[in-house]
Coordinates of C-alpha atoms in Angstrom, one line a residue:
Chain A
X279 CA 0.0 0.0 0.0
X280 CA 1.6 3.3 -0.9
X281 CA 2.4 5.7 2.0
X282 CA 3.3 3.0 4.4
X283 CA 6.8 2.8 4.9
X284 CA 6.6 -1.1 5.0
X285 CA 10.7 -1.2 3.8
X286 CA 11.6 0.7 6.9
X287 CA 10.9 -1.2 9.6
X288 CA 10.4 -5.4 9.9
X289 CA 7.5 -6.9 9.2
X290 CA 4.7 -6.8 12.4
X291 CA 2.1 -9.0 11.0
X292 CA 4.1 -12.3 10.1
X293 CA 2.4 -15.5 9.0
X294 CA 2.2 -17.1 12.1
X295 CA 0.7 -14.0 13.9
X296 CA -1.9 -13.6 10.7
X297 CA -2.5 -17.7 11.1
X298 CA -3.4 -16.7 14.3
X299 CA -5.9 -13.7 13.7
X300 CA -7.7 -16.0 11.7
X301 CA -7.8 -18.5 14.0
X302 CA -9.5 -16.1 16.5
X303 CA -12.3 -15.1 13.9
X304 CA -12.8 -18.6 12.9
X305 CA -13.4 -19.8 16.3
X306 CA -15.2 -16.5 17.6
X307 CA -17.8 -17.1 14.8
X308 CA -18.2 -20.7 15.2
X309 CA -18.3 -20.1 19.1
X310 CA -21.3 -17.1 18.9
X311 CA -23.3 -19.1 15.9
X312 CA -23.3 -22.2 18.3
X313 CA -24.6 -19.9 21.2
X314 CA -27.2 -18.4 19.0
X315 CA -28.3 -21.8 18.1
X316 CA -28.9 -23.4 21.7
X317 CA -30.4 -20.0 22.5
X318 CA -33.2 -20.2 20.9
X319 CA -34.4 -24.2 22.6
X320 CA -37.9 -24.4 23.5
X321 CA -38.2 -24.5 27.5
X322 CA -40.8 -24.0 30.3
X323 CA -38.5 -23.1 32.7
X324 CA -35.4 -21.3 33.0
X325 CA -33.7 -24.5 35.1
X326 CA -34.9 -26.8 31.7
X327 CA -33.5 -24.3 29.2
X328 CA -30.2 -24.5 30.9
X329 CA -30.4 -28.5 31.1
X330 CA -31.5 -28.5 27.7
X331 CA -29.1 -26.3 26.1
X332 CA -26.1 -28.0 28.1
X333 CA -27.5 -31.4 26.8
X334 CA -26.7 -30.2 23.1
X335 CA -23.8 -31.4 21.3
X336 CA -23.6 -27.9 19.5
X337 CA -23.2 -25.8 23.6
X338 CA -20.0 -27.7 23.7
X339 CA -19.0 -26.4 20.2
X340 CA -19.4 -22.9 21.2
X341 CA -17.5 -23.5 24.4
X342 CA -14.7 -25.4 23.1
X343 CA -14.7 -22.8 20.3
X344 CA -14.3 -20.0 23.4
X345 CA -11.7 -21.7 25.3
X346 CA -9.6 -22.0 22.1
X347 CA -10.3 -18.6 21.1
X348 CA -8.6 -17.3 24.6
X349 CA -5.5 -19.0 23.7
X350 CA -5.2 -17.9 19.7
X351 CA -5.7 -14.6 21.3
X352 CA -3.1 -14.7 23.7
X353 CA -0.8 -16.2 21.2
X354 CA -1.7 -13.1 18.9
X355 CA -1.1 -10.4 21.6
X356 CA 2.5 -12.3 22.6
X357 CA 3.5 -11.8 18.7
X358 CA 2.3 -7.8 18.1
X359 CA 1.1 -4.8 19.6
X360 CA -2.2 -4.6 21.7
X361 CA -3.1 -1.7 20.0
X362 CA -2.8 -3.3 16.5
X363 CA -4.7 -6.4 17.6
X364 CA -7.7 -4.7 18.9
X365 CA -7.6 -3.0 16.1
X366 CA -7.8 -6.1 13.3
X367 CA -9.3 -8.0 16.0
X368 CA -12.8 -6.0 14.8
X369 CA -13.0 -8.1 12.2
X370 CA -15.0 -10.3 14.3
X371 CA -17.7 -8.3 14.4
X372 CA -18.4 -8.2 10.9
X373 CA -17.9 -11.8 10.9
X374 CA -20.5 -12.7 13.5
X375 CA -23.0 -10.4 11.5
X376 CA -22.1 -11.8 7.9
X377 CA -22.7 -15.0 9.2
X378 CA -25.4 -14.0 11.2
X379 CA -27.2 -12.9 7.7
X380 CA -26.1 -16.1 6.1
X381 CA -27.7 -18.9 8.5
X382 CA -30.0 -17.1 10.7
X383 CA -31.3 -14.9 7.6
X384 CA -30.5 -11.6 10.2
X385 CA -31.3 -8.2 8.7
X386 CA -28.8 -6.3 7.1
X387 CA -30.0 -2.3 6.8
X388 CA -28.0 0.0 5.1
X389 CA -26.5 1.2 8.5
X390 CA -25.5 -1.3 9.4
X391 CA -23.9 -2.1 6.0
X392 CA -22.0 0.8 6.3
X393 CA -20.5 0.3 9.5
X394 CA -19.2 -2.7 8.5
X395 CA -17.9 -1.1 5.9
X396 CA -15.7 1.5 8.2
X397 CA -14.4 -1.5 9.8
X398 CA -13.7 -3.5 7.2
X399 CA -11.6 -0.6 5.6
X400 CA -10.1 0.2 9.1
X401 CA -9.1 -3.1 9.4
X402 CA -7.2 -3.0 6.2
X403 CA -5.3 0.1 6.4
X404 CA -4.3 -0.4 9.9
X405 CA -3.6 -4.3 8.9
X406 CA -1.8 -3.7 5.5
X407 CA 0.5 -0.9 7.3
X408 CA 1.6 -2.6 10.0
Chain B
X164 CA -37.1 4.5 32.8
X165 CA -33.8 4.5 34.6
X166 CA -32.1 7.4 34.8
X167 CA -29.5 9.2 32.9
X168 CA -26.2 8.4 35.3
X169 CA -27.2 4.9 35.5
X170 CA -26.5 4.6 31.5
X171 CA -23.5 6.6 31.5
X172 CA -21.9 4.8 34.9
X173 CA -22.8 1.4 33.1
X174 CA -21.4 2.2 30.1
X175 CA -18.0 3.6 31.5
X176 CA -18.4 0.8 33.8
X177 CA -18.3 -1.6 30.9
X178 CA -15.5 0.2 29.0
X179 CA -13.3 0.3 32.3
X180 CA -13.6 -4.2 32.7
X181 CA -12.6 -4.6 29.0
X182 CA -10.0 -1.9 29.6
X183 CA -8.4 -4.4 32.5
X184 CA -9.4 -7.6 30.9
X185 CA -7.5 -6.4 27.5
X186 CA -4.1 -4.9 29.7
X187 CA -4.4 -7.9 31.8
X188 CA -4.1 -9.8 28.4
X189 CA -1.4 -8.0 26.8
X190 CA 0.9 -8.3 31.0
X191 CA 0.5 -11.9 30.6
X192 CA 2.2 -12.4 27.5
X193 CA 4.6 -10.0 28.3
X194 CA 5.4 -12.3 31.5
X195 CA 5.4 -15.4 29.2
X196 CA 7.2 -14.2 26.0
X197 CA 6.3 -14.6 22.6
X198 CA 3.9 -17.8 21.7
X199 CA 5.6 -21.3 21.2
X200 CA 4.0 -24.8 20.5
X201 CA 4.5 -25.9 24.1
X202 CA 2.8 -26.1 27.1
X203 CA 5.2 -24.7 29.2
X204 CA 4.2 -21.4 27.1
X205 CA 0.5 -21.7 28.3
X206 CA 1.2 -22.5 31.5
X207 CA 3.7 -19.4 31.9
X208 CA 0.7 -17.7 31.2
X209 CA -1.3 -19.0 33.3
X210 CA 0.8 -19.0 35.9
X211 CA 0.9 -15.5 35.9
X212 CA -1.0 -13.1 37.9
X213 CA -2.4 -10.7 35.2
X214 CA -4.4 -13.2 33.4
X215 CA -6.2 -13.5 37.0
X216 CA -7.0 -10.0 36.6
X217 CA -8.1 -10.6 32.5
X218 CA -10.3 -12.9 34.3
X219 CA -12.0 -10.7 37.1
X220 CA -12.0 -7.9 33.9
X221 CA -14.3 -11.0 31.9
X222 CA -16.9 -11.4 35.2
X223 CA -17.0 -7.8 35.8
X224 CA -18.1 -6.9 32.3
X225 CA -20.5 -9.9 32.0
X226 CA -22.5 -8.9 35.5
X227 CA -22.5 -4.7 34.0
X228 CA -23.3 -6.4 30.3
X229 CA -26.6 -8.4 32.0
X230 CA -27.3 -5.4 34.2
X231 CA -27.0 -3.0 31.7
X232 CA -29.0 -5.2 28.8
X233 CA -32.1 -5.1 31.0
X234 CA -32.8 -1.6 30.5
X235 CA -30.4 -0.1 28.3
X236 CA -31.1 -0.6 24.5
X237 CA -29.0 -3.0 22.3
X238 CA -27.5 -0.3 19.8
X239 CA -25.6 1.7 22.5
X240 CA -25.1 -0.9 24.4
X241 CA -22.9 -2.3 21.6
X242 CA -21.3 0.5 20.7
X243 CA -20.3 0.8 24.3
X244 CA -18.9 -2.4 24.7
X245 CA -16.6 -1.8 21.6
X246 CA -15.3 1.5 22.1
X247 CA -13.2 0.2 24.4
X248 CA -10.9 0.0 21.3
X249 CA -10.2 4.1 22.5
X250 CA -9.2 3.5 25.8
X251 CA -7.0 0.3 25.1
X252 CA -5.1 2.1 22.4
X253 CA -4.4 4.9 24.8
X254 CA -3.1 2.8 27.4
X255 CA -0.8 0.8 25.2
X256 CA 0.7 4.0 24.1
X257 CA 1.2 5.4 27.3
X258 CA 2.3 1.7 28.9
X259 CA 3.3 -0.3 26.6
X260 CA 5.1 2.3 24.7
X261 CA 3.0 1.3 21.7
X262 CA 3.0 3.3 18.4
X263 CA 0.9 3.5 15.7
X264 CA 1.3 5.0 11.9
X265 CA -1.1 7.6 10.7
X266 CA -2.3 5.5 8.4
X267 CA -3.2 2.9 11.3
X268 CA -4.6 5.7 13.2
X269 CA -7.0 6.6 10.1
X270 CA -8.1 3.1 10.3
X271 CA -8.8 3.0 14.3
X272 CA -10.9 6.3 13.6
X273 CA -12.5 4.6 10.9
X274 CA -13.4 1.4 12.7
X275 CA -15.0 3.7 16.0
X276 CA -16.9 5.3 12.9
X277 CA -18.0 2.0 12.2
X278 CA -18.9 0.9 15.6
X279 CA -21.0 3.7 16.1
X280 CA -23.0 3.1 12.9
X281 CA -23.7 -0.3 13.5
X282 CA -24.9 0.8 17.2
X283 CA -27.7 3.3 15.3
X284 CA -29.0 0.3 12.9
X285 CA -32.6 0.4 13.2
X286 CA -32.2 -3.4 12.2
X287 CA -32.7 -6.2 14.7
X288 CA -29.6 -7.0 16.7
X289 CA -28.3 -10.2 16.5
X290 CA -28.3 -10.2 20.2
X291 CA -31.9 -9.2 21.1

């Protein structure tokens, strides 16, 4: 990308550390689609819903998903900045929603389209010029 | 109707646990070093005391998220619980030393932008 300097300084956002970041969206979307699944299991009570949902193959998805996610992250933030984590780590958010759209038929409004859109561009200028 | 400091103390409340779960984070790779395949690595981190504090950060924000979520509507909400991007970034550069280009810093500003948007969609959230 022109403007960034990349020859002057090593390279932040090696392979392993950009193995990582997609490890962490993977598994953060995987994680909140399995949530969103069990969520939604008929109950009478709140005690049944919980015994219910924890009965489901697809609860222990989500939290294997979320225990793996806390290590890719901590992997990421061992290999770059906090700062430029957070900042890439957004992605996840537009992940959870595409995906949202895409199996749970979740509305997309033009607002919301364009937020994504900020991040997604945020994402790759702060990414690409690291 | 709750009032308008209970919003605004959740909120801050809210940004201030992601804040410490987030600096907790970034302590307890510091104490472990960078990431090998081992388990010596993980349990260097989990032997350390900041990622006790990541932890307390996690409960912390998930009692003010549940407390907050029964009154407080979904859109700010979310937008509250990401702009924790601003305070993060500031500590990092203050404690970490951290520095980012101007071309990075376009793209945190644009990503806030984007937080915010999403947090006005009249859409149904995801989460509600």
């Amino acid at each position: 990308m022109p403007g960034c300097q990349r020859y002057e300084r090593p390279k932040i956002l090696t392979t392993t550390a950009v193995i990582f970041w997609i490890l962490n969206i993977v598994l953060d979307t995987t994680g909140h689609l399995a949530f969103k699944s069990v969520a939604t299991v008929g109950h009478t009570t709140e005690l049944e819903r919980w015994k219910k949902m924890l009965a489901l193959p697809t609860m222990w998805l989500g939290i294997v998903c979320f225990v793996f996610e806390f290590v890719a992250w901590l992997a990421l933030l061992s290999l770059i900045p906090l700062s430029l984590a957070l900042i890439i780590g957004t992605m996840n958010i537009v992940a959870v929603m595409l995906a949202g759209k895409l199996l749970f038929a979740e509305q997309l409004d033009g607002m919301r389209i364009v937020g994504m859109s900020f991040i997604v561009i945020g994402v790759a200028l702060a990414g690409g010029c690291a | 109707m709750k009032s308008r400091r209970f919003y605004i103390l959740g909120f801050a409340a809210l940004a201030l646990f992601d804040t410490i779960t987030q600096i907790s984070f970034k302590f307890a790779t510091l104490h472990a070093g960078e990431f090998s395949l081992q388990l010596s690595w993980l349990r260097h981190v989990l032997l350390s005391l900041p990622i006790y504090g990541a932890m307390l950060g996690y409960l912390g924000s998930f009692i003010t998220w549940m407390t907050l979520l029964k009154h407080a509507p979904i859109g700010p909400a979310f937008a509250a619980s990401h702009l924790e991007i601003i305070t993060v970034l500031l500590i990092s550069f203050v404690v970490f030393g951290e520095r980012l280009n101007s071309a990075q810093l376009l793209g945190a500003a644009s990503i806030v932008l984007g937080v915010i948007c999403l947090s006005m969609s009249k859409a149904k959230h995801p989460d509600e």
